[in-house]
Coordinates of C-alpha atoms in Angstrom, one line a residue:
X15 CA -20.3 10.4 -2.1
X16 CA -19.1 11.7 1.1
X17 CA -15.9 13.1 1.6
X18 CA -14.7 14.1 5.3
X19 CA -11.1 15.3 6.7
X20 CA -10.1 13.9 10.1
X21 CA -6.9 15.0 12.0
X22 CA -5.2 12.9 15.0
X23 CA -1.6 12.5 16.4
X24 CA -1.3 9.1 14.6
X25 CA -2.4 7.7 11.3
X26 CA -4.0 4.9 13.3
X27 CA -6.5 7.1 15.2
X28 CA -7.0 9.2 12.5
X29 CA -7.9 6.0 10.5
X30 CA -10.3 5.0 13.3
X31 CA -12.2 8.3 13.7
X32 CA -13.1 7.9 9.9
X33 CA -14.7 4.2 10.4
X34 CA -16.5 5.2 13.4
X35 CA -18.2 8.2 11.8
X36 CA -18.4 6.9 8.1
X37 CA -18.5 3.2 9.1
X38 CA -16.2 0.4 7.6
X39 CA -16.8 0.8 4.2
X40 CA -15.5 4.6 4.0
X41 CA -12.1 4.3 1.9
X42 CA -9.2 6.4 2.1
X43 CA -8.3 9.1 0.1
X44 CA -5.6 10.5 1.1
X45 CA -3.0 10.3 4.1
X46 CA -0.5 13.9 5.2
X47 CA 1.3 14.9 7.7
X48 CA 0.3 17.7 9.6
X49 CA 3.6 20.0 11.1
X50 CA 4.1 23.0 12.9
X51 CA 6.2 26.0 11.1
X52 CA 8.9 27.0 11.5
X53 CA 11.3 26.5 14.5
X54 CA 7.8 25.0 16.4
X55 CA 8.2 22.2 14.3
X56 CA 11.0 21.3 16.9
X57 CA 9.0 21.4 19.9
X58 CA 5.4 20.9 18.7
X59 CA 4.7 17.2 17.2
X60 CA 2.6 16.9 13.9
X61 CA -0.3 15.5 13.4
X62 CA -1.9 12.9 10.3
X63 CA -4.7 14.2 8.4
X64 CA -6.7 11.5 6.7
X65 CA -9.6 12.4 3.9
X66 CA -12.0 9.6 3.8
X67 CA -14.8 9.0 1.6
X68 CA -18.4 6.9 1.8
X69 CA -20.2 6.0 -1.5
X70 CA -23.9 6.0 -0.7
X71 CA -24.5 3.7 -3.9
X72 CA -25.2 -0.1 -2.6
X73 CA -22.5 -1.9 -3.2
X74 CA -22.7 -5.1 -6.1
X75 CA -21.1 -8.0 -4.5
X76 CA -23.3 -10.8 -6.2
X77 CA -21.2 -11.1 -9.2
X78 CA -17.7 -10.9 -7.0
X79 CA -19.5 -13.9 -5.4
X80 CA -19.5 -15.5 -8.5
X81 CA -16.6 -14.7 -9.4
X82 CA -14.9 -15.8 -6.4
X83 CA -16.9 -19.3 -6.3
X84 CA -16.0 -20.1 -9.6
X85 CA -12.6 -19.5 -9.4
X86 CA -10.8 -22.0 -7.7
X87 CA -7.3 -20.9 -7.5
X88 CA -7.5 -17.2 -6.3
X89 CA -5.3 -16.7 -3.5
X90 CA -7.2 -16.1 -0.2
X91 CA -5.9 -13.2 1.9
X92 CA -3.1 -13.4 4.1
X93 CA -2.8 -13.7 7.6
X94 CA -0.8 -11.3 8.2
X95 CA -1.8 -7.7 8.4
X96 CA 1.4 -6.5 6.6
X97 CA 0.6 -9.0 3.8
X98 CA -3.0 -8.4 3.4
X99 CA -3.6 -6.4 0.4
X100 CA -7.7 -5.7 0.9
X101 CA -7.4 -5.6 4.5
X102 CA -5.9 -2.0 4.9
X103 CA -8.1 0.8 2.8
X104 CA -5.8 2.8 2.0
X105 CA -3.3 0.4 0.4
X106 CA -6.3 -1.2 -1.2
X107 CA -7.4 2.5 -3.1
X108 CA -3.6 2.9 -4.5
X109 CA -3.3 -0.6 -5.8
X110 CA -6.5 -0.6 -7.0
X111 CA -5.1 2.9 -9.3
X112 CA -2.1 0.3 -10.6
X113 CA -4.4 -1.7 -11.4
X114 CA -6.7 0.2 -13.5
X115 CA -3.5 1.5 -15.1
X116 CA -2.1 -1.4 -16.4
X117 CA -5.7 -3.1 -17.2
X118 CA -6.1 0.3 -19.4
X119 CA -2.3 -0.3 -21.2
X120 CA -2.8 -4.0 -21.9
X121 CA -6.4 -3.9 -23.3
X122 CA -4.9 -0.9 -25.4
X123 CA -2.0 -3.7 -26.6
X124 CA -4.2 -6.1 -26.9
X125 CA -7.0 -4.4 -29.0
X126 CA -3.6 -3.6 -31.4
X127 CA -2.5 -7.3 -31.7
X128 CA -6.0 -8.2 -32.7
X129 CA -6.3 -5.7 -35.3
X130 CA -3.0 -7.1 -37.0
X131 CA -4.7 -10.4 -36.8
X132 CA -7.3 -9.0 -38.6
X133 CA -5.6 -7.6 -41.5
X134 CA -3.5 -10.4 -42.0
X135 CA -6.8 -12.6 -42.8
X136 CA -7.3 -13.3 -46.5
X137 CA -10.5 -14.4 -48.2
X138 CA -8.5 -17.7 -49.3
X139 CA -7.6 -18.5 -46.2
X140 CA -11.3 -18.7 -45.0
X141 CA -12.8 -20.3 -48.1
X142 CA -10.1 -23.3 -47.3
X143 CA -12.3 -24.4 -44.3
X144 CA -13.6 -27.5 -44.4
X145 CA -16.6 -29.6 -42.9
X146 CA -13.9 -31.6 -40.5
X147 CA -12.6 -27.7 -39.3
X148 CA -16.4 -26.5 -39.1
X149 CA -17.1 -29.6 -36.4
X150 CA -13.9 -28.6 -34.7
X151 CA -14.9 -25.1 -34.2
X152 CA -17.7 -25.8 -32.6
X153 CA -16.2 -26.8 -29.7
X154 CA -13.2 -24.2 -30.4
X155 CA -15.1 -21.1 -28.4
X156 CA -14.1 -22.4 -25.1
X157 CA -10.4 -23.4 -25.9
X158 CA -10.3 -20.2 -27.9
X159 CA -11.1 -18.4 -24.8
X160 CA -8.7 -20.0 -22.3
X161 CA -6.2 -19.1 -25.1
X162 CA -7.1 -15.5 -24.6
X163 CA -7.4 -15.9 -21.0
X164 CA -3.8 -17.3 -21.1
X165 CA -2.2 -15.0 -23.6
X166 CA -3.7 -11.7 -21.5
X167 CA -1.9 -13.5 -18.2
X168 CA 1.2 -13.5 -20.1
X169 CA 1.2 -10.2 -21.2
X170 CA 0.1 -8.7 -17.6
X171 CA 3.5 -10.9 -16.5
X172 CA 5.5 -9.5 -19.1
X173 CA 4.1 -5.7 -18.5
X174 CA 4.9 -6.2 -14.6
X175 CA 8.1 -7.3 -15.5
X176 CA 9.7 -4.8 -17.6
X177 CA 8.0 -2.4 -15.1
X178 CA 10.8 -3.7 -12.3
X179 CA 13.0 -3.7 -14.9
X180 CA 12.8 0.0 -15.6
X181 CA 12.5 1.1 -11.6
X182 CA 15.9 -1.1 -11.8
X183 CA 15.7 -4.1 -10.1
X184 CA 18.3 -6.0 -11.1
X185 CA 17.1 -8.8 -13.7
X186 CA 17.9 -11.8 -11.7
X187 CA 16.0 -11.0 -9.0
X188 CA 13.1 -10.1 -11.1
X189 CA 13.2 -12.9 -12.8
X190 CA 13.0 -15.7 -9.7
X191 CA 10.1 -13.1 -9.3
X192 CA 8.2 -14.2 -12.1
X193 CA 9.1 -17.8 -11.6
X194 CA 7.4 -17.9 -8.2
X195 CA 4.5 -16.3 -9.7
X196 CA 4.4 -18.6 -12.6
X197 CA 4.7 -22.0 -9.8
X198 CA 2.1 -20.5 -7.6
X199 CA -0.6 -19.2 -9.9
X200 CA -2.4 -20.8 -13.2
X201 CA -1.9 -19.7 -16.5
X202 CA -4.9 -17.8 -17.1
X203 CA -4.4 -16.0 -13.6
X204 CA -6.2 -12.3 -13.5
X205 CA -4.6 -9.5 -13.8
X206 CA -5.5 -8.6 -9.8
X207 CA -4.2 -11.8 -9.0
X208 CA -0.6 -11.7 -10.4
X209 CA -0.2 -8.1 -9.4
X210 CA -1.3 -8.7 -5.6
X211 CA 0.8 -11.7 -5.6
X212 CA 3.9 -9.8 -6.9
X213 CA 3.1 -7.2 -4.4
X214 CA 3.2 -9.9 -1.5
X215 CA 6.5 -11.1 -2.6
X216 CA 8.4 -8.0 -2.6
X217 CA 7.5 -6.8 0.5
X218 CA 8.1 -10.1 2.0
X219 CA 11.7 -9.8 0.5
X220 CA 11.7 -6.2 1.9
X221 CA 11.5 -7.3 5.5
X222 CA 10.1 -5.3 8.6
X223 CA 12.4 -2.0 8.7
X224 CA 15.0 -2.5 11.9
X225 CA 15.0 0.6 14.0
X226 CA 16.7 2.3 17.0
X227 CA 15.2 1.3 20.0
X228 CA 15.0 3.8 22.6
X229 CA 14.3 2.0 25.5
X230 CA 16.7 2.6 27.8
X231 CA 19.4 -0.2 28.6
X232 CA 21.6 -1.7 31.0
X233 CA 24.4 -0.3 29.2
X234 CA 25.2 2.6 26.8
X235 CA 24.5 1.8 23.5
X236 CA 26.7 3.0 20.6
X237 CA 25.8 3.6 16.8
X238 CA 27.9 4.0 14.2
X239 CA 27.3 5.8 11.0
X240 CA 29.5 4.4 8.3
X241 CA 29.6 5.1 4.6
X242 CA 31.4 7.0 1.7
X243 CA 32.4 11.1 1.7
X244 CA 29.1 12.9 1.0
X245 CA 26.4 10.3 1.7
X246 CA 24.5 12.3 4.0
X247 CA 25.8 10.2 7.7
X248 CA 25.9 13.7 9.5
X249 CA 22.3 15.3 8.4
X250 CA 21.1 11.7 8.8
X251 CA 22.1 11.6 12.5
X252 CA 20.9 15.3 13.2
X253 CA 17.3 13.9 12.0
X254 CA 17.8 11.1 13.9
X255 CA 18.7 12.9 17.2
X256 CA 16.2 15.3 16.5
X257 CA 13.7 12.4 16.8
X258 CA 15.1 10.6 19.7
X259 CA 15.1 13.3 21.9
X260 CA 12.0 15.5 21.0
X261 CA 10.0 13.0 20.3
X262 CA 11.6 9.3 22.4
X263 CA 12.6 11.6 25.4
X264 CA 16.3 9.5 25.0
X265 CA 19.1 10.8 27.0
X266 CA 22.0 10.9 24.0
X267 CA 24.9 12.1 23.0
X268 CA 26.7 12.7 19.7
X269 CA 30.1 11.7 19.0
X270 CA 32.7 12.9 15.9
X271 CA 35.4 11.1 14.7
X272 CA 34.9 13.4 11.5
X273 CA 37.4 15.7 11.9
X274 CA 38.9 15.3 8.1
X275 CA 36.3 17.2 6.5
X276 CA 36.6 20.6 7.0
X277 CA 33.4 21.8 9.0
X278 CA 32.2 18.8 9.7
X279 CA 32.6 19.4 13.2
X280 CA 31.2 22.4 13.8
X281 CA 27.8 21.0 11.2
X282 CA 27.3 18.4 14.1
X283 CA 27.7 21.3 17.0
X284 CA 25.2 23.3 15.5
X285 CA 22.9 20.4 15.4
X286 CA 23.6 19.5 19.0
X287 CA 23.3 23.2 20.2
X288 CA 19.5 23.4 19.0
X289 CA 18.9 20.2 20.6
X290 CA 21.1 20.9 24.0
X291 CA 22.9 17.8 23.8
X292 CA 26.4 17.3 24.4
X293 CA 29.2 16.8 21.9
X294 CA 32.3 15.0 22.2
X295 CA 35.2 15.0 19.4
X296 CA 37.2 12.1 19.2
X297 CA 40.3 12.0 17.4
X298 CA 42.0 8.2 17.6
X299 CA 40.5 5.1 19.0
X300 CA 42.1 5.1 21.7
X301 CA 40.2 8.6 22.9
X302 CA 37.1 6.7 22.3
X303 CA 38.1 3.4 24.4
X304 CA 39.3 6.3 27.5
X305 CA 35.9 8.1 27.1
X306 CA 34.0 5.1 28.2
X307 CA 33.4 6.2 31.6
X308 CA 32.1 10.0 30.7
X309 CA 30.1 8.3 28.2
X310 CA 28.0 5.6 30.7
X311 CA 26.0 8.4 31.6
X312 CA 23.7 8.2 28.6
X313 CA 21.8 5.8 26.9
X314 CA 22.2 6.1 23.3
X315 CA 25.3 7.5 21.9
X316 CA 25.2 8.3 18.0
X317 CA 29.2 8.3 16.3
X318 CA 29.5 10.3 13.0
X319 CA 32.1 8.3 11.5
X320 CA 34.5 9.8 8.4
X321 CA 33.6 9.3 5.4
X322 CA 35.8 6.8 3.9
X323 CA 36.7 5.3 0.7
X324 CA 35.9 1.3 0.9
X325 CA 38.6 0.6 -1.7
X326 CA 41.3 1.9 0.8
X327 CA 42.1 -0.6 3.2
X328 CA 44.1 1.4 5.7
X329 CA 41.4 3.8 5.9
X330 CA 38.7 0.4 6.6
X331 CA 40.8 -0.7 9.3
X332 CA 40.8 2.8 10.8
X333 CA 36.9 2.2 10.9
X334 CA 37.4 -1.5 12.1
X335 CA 39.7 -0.1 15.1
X336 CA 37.3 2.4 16.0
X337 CA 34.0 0.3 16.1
X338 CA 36.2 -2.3 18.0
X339 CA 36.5 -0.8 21.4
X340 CA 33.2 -1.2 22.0
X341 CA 31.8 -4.5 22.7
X342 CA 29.4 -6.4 19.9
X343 CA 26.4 -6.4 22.2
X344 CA 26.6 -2.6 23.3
X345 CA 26.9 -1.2 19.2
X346 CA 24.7 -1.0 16.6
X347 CA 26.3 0.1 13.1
X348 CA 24.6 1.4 9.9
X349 CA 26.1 1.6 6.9
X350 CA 24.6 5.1 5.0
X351 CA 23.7 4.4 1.3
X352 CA 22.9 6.9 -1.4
X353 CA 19.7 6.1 -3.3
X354 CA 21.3 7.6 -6.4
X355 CA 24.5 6.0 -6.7
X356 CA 25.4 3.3 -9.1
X357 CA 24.4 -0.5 -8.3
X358 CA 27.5 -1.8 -9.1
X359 CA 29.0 0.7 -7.2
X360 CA 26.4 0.2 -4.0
X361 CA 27.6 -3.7 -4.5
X362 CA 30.8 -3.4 -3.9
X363 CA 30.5 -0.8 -0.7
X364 CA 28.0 -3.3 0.5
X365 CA 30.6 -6.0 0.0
X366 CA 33.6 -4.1 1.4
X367 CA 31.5 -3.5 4.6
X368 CA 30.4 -6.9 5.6
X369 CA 33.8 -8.1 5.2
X370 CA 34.1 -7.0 8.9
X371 CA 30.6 -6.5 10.4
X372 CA 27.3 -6.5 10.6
X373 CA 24.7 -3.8 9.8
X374 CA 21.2 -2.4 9.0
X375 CA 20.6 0.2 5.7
X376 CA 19.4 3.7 5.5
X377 CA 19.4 5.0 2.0
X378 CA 19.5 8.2 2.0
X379 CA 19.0 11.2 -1.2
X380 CA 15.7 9.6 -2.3
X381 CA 14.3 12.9 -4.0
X382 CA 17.6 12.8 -6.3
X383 CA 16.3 9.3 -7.9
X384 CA 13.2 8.2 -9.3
X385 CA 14.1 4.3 -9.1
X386 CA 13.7 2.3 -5.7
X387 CA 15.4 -0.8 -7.6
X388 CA 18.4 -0.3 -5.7
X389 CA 16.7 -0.6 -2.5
X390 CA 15.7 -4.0 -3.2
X391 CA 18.8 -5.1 -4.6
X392 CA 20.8 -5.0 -2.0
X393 CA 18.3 -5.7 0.5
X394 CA 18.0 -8.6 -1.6
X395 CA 22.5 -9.3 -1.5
X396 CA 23.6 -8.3 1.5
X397 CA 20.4 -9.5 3.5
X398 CA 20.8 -7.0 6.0
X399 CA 17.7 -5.7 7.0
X400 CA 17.0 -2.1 5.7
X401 CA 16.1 0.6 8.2
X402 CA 15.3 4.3 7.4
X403 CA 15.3 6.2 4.2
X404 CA 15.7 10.2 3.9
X405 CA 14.8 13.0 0.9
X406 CA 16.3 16.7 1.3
X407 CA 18.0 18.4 4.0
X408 CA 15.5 19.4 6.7
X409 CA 15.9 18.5 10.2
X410 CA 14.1 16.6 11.9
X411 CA 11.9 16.3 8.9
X412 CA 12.5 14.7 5.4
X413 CA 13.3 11.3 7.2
X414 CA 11.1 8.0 8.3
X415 CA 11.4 4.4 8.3
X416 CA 11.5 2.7 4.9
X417 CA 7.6 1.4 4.1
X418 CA 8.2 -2.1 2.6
X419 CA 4.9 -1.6 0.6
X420 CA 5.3 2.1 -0.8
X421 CA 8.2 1.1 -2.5
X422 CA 6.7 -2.1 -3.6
X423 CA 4.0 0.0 -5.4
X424 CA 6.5 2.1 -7.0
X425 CA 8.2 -1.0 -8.3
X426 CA 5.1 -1.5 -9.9
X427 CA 4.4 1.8 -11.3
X428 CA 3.3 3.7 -8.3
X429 CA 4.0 7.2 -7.0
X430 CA 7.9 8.1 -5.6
X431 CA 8.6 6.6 -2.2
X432 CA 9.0 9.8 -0.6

């Protein structure tokens, strides 16, 4: 086997230099990002380092032929790069791994049931047979085998599911899941089968992450942060400025209306200093709707918000007034969820918010939770599409948009999303 290291600016390129030196059948290893030390990581962009590898063997597709001619119902690819499970090698490698995984735990579960079939066989049982049972079982191999074929579907089903169950995903939504899988596939579907077809239907319910566009506009554009004391909206929007101006060129400017929390202010100067953009602290509403003219002058304006309790009204309709003096088409608003807090308890923020607007997601605090359930429960109840996600407190790093298919894979027994 050969095993090579390629390094580009993107993880496309990268991708690409591996196929033209190894050809397309070199699979990938492993995907990293490259970055700078230190303060150069503000200046200097990263790169993506991509290990491919090439097995020399010849590769055995005859009885994949076979396999694939005799087997009527497997689900051809989709047309849709995003959906297309073989079609990108790297996904391919990692689900393959969850794969062998849970072929390794159900054979293991399956070898035990048989051996308790076994032992539960008495002599007296078999000597009972008679001539009319012999003739049946003659013909028995073949119904006994789709019975297997159908029990080991079942099982995969069942293993998948309590898989969601335990990253969290809340039970109803797991189970129209399974339902869809059970309409769309037969009864003695392969393992492969059912798990790329689960795969396909939660990143379908995941949606395409909605992002800031930089692009400059007509008008200024104004996004709001919104979301509970201690969420993480002002790191959030340092690492989001951070990116729009190193890295988008954007002309912006932050806004405060924090000034309950002690410090907060001066959290978002310090941020703004390193970058050398301007801050402006607001302090009512009505400062907001008189800055209108200063702020023109820039294209994206990011407003820290404070961090409110939904189950106070007055303090909601403080956040209502504020988002109001700017007109619907010039604001953007996202509503700052942390990863780690309850469902329930993510419900009813949701809830409160959409009472009065629309919004995108970022969950934030991934590397304090090992379950991505929650991500796809409430992308799943509030359908608002879901936009970035951050782990830790580095700035500009620890921050990306949400990957619709990492987290399906770790819904399905795969690695942390960060």
């Amino acid at each position: 086997m050969i095993i090579k290291k390629f390094l580009a600016k993107t993880e496309t390129e990268a991708i690409e230099m591996a196929k033209q030196e190894l050809g397309n059948a070199a699979i990938v290893m492993n995907i990293k990002k490259v970055r700078p030390k230190g303060l150069a990581k503000l200046f200097i962009h990263g790169k993506v380092e991509v290990t491919a590898a090439l097995d020399e063997a010849p590769v055995q597709t005859e009885k994949v032929s076979e396999s694939a001619a005799s087997d009527v119902s497997r689900p051809k690819p989709s047309k849709e790069p995003e959906l297309d499970v073989a079609k990108n090698i790297g996904e391919e490698d990692s689900l393959e791994e969850r794969l062998t995984r849970l072929q390794a735990l159900l054979e293991r579960q399956m070898s035990e049931k048989k051996e308790e079939e076994k032992s539960g066989e008495t002599i007296a049982n078999q000597e009972q047979k008679t001539e009319e049972t012999t003739e049946i079982e003659e013909a028995a191999p073949v119904d006994e085998e789709k019975e297997k074929e159908i029990e080991y579907a079942k099982n995969c089903k069942e293993l998948i599911y309590q898989q969601m169950l335990a990253n969290e995903v809340d039970k109803e939504i797991a189970d129209s899941i399974m339902e869809e899988v059970n309409r769309s596939l037969p009864e003695d579907a392969l393992l492969d089968q059912i798990l790329a077809n689960i795969y396909q239907k939660i990143i379908l319910m995941l949606g395409q992450p909605y992002l800031i566009d930089a692009k400059p506009k007509d008008k200024t554009i104004f996004i709001f942060f919104l979301g509970s004391t201690g969420v993480g909206k002002t790191t959030t929007i340092a690492k989001i400025a951070s990116k729009l101006k190193l890295e988008e060129k954007a002309n912006i400017v932050l806004l405060t209306a924090d000034t309950y929390r002690i410090a907060a202010v001066e959290q978002l100067k310090t941020y703004a200093n390193i970058l050398s953009v301007p801050l402006k602290v607001i302090y009512s509403p009505k400062e907001l709707e008189e800055s209108m003219d200063e702020l023109s002058q820039y294209d994206i304006c990011l407003v820290d918000t404070a961090g409110r309790s939904h189950r106070d009204k007055e303090q909601m309709d403080d956040i209502r007034e504020l988002m109001e003096q700017i007109p619907i088409a010039e604001r953007q608003i996202y509503l700052v969820l942390n990863a780690g807090t309850k469902y329930n308890d993510l419900q009813e923020i949701a809830s409160t918010y959409s009472s009065f607007t629309d919004y995108s997601i970022i969950f934030t605090k991934l590397d304090e939770t090992s379950s991505a359930g929650a991500m796809l429960n409430i992308k799943m109840k509030t359908k608002c599409p879901l936009s970035y996600v951050t782990w830790g407190q580095n700035v500009p790093d620890d921050i990306g948009e949400i990957d619709p298919q990492k987290v399906a894979k770790q819904l399905l027994g795969g690695n942390r999303v960060n």
